[in-house]
Coordinates of C-alpha atoms and ligand atoms in Angstrom, one line a residue:
M82 CA 11.5 -0.3 -19.9
Q83 CA 10.8 2.5 -17.5
I84 CA 7.4 3.8 -16.2
F85 CA 7.0 6.6 -13.6
G86 CA 5.6 5.4 -10.3
V87 CA 4.0 7.7 -7.6
D88 CA 2.9 6.6 -4.1
I89 CA 0.3 8.9 -2.6
G90 CA 0.6 8.5 1.2
G91 CA -0.8 10.3 4.3
S92 CA 2.4 12.4 4.8
G93 CA 4.1 12.4 1.4
I94 CA 3.7 12.1 -2.3
K95 CA 6.8 10.2 -3.5
G96 CA 7.8 9.2 -7.0
A97 CA 10.5 8.1 -9.4
P98 CA 11.0 6.5 -12.8
V99 CA 11.0 2.7 -12.2
D100 CA 13.1 0.2 -14.0
L101 CA 10.6 -2.6 -14.6
D102 CA 13.2 -5.3 -15.3
R103 CA 15.0 -4.8 -12.0
G104 CA 11.9 -3.9 -10.0
D105 CA 13.7 -0.9 -8.6
L106 CA 13.9 2.9 -8.9
A107 CA 15.9 4.0 -11.9
Q108 CA 16.7 7.4 -10.1
E109 CA 16.5 8.6 -6.6
R110 CA 12.9 9.4 -5.7
F111 CA 11.5 12.9 -5.1
K112 CA 9.0 13.7 -2.4
V113 CA 6.6 16.6 -1.7
L114 CA 4.4 16.9 1.4
T115 CA 0.8 15.7 1.1
P116 CA -1.5 18.7 1.4
H117 CA -4.0 18.8 4.3
P118 CA -6.8 18.3 3.7
A119 CA -5.7 15.9 1.0
T120 CA -8.3 17.1 -1.6
P121 CA -8.2 15.8 -5.2
D122 CA -7.1 19.2 -6.4
G123 CA -4.3 19.6 -3.8
V124 CA -3.0 16.1 -4.3
A125 CA -3.0 16.4 -8.1
D126 CA -0.9 19.5 -7.8
G127 CA 1.6 17.6 -5.6
V128 CA 1.8 14.8 -8.2
R129 CA 2.4 17.3 -10.9
Q130 CA 5.4 18.8 -9.0
V131 CA 6.9 15.3 -8.5
I132 CA 6.6 14.4 -12.1
E133 CA 7.8 17.8 -13.4
N134 CA 10.9 17.5 -11.2
F135 CA 12.0 14.7 -13.5
G136 CA 10.7 16.3 -16.7
W137 CA 8.9 13.0 -17.3
T138 CA 6.7 12.7 -20.4
G139 CA 5.7 9.0 -20.5
P140 CA 3.1 6.8 -18.7
V141 CA 2.5 7.1 -15.0
G142 CA 1.2 4.7 -12.4
L143 CA -0.2 6.1 -9.1
T144 CA -1.3 4.5 -5.8
F145 CA -4.3 5.6 -3.9
P146 CA -5.2 4.7 -0.3
G147 CA -8.8 3.5 -1.1
V148 CA -10.8 1.2 -3.4
V149 CA -9.9 2.0 -7.1
T150 CA -11.9 0.3 -9.9
G151 CA -10.9 0.0 -13.5
G152 CA -7.5 1.7 -12.9
S153 CA -9.4 5.0 -12.5
T154 CA -12.5 5.5 -10.3
I155 CA -12.1 6.1 -6.6
R156 CA -14.8 4.3 -4.5
T157 CA -13.7 4.8 -0.9
A158 CA -11.6 7.3 1.1
A159 CA -11.3 6.0 4.7
N160 CA -8.3 8.1 5.6
V161 CA -8.3 10.9 3.0
D162 CA -10.7 13.7 2.0
K163 CA -14.1 12.4 1.2
G164 CA -14.2 14.6 -1.9
W165 CA -12.3 11.7 -3.6
I166 CA -15.3 9.4 -3.6
D167 CA -16.5 8.8 -7.2
T168 CA -13.7 10.9 -8.7
D169 CA -12.4 9.8 -12.0
A170 CA -8.8 9.9 -10.8
R171 CA -7.3 8.9 -14.2
A172 CA -9.0 11.9 -15.9
L173 CA -8.1 14.3 -13.0
F174 CA -4.3 13.3 -13.0
S175 CA -4.0 13.0 -16.8
E176 CA -5.5 16.5 -17.3
R177 CA -3.2 17.9 -14.6
L178 CA -0.2 16.2 -16.2
G179 CA -0.8 17.6 -19.7
G180 CA -2.4 14.5 -21.0
L181 CA 0.1 11.8 -19.9
P182 CA -1.4 8.3 -19.8
V183 CA -2.3 7.4 -16.1
T184 CA -3.2 4.3 -14.2
V185 CA -4.4 4.4 -10.6
V186 CA -4.3 1.4 -8.2
N187 CA -5.0 0.7 -4.5
D188 CA -1.8 1.4 -2.4
A189 CA -1.7 -2.1 -0.8
D190 CA -2.4 -3.8 -4.1
A191 CA 0.6 -1.9 -5.6
A192 CA 2.9 -2.8 -2.7
G193 CA 1.8 -6.4 -3.0
V194 CA 2.4 -6.6 -6.7
A195 CA 6.0 -5.4 -6.2
E196 CA 6.6 -7.7 -3.2
V197 CA 5.3 -10.8 -5.0
A198 CA 7.4 -10.1 -8.1
F199 CA 10.6 -8.9 -6.5
G200 CA 10.4 -9.3 -2.7
A201 CA 9.2 -11.6 0.1
G202 CA 6.4 -13.2 -2.1
R203 CA 8.6 -14.1 -5.0
D204 CA 8.1 -17.6 -6.4
R205 CA 5.4 -18.4 -3.7
R206 CA 2.4 -20.4 -4.9
G207 CA -1.0 -20.7 -3.1
T208 CA -2.6 -17.9 -1.2
V209 CA -0.3 -15.1 -0.1
I210 CA -1.6 -12.1 1.8
L211 CA 0.3 -8.8 2.1
L212 CA -1.0 -6.5 4.9
T213 CA 0.3 -2.9 5.2
F214 CA 0.2 -1.4 8.7
G215 CA 0.2 2.4 8.6
T216 CA -2.5 5.1 9.0
G217 CA -4.9 2.3 8.1
I218 CA -4.5 -1.4 7.3
G219 CA -4.2 -2.3 3.6
S220 CA -4.4 -5.7 2.1
A221 CA -3.4 -7.5 -1.1
V222 CA -4.5 -11.1 -1.7
F223 CA -2.7 -13.3 -4.3
V224 CA -3.5 -16.8 -5.5
D225 CA -0.6 -18.4 -7.4
G226 CA 0.8 -14.9 -7.9
V227 CA -2.4 -13.4 -9.3
L228 CA -3.9 -10.5 -7.5
V229 CA -7.5 -10.3 -6.3
P230 CA -7.8 -6.5 -6.2
N231 CA -9.5 -4.2 -3.6
T232 CA -9.9 -6.8 -0.9
E233 CA -10.0 -4.1 2.0
L234 CA -9.3 -6.6 4.8
G235 CA -8.3 -3.7 7.0
H236 CA -11.9 -3.0 7.5
L237 CA -12.9 -6.5 8.8
E238 CA -14.8 -6.2 12.0
L239 CA -12.8 -7.5 15.0
H240 CA -14.4 -7.5 18.5
G241 CA -17.0 -5.0 17.3
H242 CA -14.4 -2.6 15.8
D243 CA -13.2 -1.7 12.4
A244 CA -9.9 -3.7 12.6
E245 CA -7.6 -0.9 11.4
T246 CA -8.8 1.4 14.2
R247 CA -7.3 -1.2 16.6
A248 CA -4.3 -2.7 14.9
S249 CA -2.9 -0.1 12.4
S250 CA 0.4 1.5 13.4
K251 CA -1.6 4.8 13.8
A252 CA -3.6 2.9 16.5
K253 CA -0.3 2.0 18.2
E254 CA 0.8 5.7 18.2
D255 CA -2.6 7.1 19.2
G256 CA -2.9 4.7 22.0
D257 CA 0.8 4.9 23.0
L258 CA 0.9 1.1 23.0
T259 CA 4.0 -0.9 23.6
W260 CA 5.2 -3.1 20.7
E261 CA 4.1 -6.2 22.7
H262 CA 0.6 -4.8 23.3
W263 CA 0.2 -3.8 19.7
A264 CA 1.7 -7.1 18.4
H265 CA -1.0 -8.9 20.5
R266 CA -3.7 -7.0 18.6
V267 CA -2.0 -7.7 15.3
Q268 CA -1.9 -11.4 16.2
K269 CA -5.7 -11.5 16.9
Y270 CA -6.2 -9.7 13.6
L271 CA -4.0 -12.2 11.7
A272 CA -5.8 -15.1 13.4
H273 CA -9.1 -13.7 12.1
V274 CA -7.8 -13.3 8.5
E275 CA -6.3 -16.8 8.7
M276 CA -9.6 -18.2 9.8
L277 CA -11.2 -16.7 6.6
F278 CA -8.4 -17.4 4.0
S279 CA -5.9 -20.0 5.3
P280 CA -3.0 -18.4 3.5
E281 CA 0.4 -20.0 3.1
L282 CA 2.2 -16.7 3.8
F283 CA 1.5 -13.4 5.4
I284 CA 3.8 -10.5 4.4
I285 CA 3.8 -7.6 6.8
G286 CA 4.3 -4.3 5.0
G287 CA 4.1 -0.6 5.7
G288 CA 6.6 1.4 7.8
V289 CA 6.6 -1.2 10.5
S290 CA 8.2 -3.7 8.2
R291 CA 11.6 -2.0 8.9
K292 CA 11.1 -2.6 12.6
S293 CA 10.0 -6.3 12.5
E294 CA 12.6 -7.3 15.1
K295 CA 10.6 -5.3 17.6
F296 CA 7.3 -7.2 17.3
L297 CA 7.4 -10.3 15.1
H298 CA 8.6 -12.5 17.9
F299 CA 5.5 -11.6 20.0
I300 CA 3.3 -13.1 17.3
D301 CA 2.6 -16.8 17.6
G302 CA -0.2 -19.3 17.1
I303 CA -0.5 -18.4 13.4
K304 CA -0.1 -21.4 11.1
A305 CA 1.0 -19.4 8.1
E306 CA 4.5 -18.2 7.8
V307 CA 4.7 -14.5 8.8
V308 CA 7.5 -12.4 7.3
P309 CA 8.4 -8.7 6.8
A310 CA 8.1 -7.1 3.4
Q311 CA 11.5 -6.6 1.7
L312 CA 10.9 -3.7 -0.6
Q313 CA 9.8 -1.5 2.2
N314 CA 9.5 2.2 1.2
N315 CA 9.6 1.8 -2.5
A316 CA 7.1 -1.1 -2.9
G317 CA 4.2 1.3 -3.7
I318 CA 6.2 3.2 -6.3
V319 CA 7.4 0.1 -8.0
G320 CA 4.0 -1.7 -7.9
A321 CA 2.2 1.3 -9.3
A322 CA 4.5 1.4 -12.3
M323 CA 4.1 -2.4 -12.8
R324 CA 0.3 -2.1 -12.9
A325 CA 0.5 0.8 -15.3
A326 CA 2.7 -1.3 -17.6
E327 CA 0.2 -4.2 -17.4
S328 CA -2.7 -2.0 -18.2
R329 CA -1.1 -0.8 -21.5
Ligands
LIG410 C1 -8.2 1.8 2.9 C2 -7.4 0.9 2.0 C3 -5.9 1.2 2.0 C4 -5.4 1.1 3.4 C5 -4.0 1.5 3.5 C6 -7.6 1.7 4.3 O1 -8.2 2.5 5.2 O2 -9.5 1.5 3.0 O3 -7.9 1.1 0.6 O4 -5.3 0.3 1.2 O5 -6.2 2.0 4.3 O6 -3.7 2.8 3.1

């Protein structure tokens, strides 16, 4: 079975039909730039362009970088236009897509769902936590493969700061930090999350997962195994389609 997956990110809106049996894209993905400011209206237009590019007429799963309840309602918008808060995103996208059935899910939850089914979290029991390091820090918490949605561990307070403002990859860029310096912050953050949840496994996702050889060796003192995500760029697209399939 195929469902269309769309990943709404800070720089691009990317999508493709997803082959749910293989957990992979069924066709090469298509991307448009995310409008700035990333208002509901502008993003919905971008999503429409991506879907029209494939002439898709079936169900669609979308990611969103904030809390999403009931597969539809946006509750927070830390790094996107505040106009999203309390938007019924399912209604917005469905209307813009000519009535196609739509499911919306938090971006880190989507990446985690894909990674647990097809990547680094496959066949892992116990508590598994995927953390995405990008503009913000996203989290997806699983217990025996079952997701606890909208955990928002990126906003834990660490040394008096919102953790993502210190340890996201944007914080690394903005502060011009070396990999070692940044990894030190990530280690403190992981130690804090470990103190709260004692997971068996941390999966490090987001763009940095492709560069794990630059920083993972600087991270020590964490009892859980720490591994890079395997699906990398396509995890959000695949996971959004998987959640859309589950909600049908
Ligand atoms: C948001 C999360 C999101 C993460 C990664 C955070 O600022 O609050 O919902 O998953 O960024 O995009």
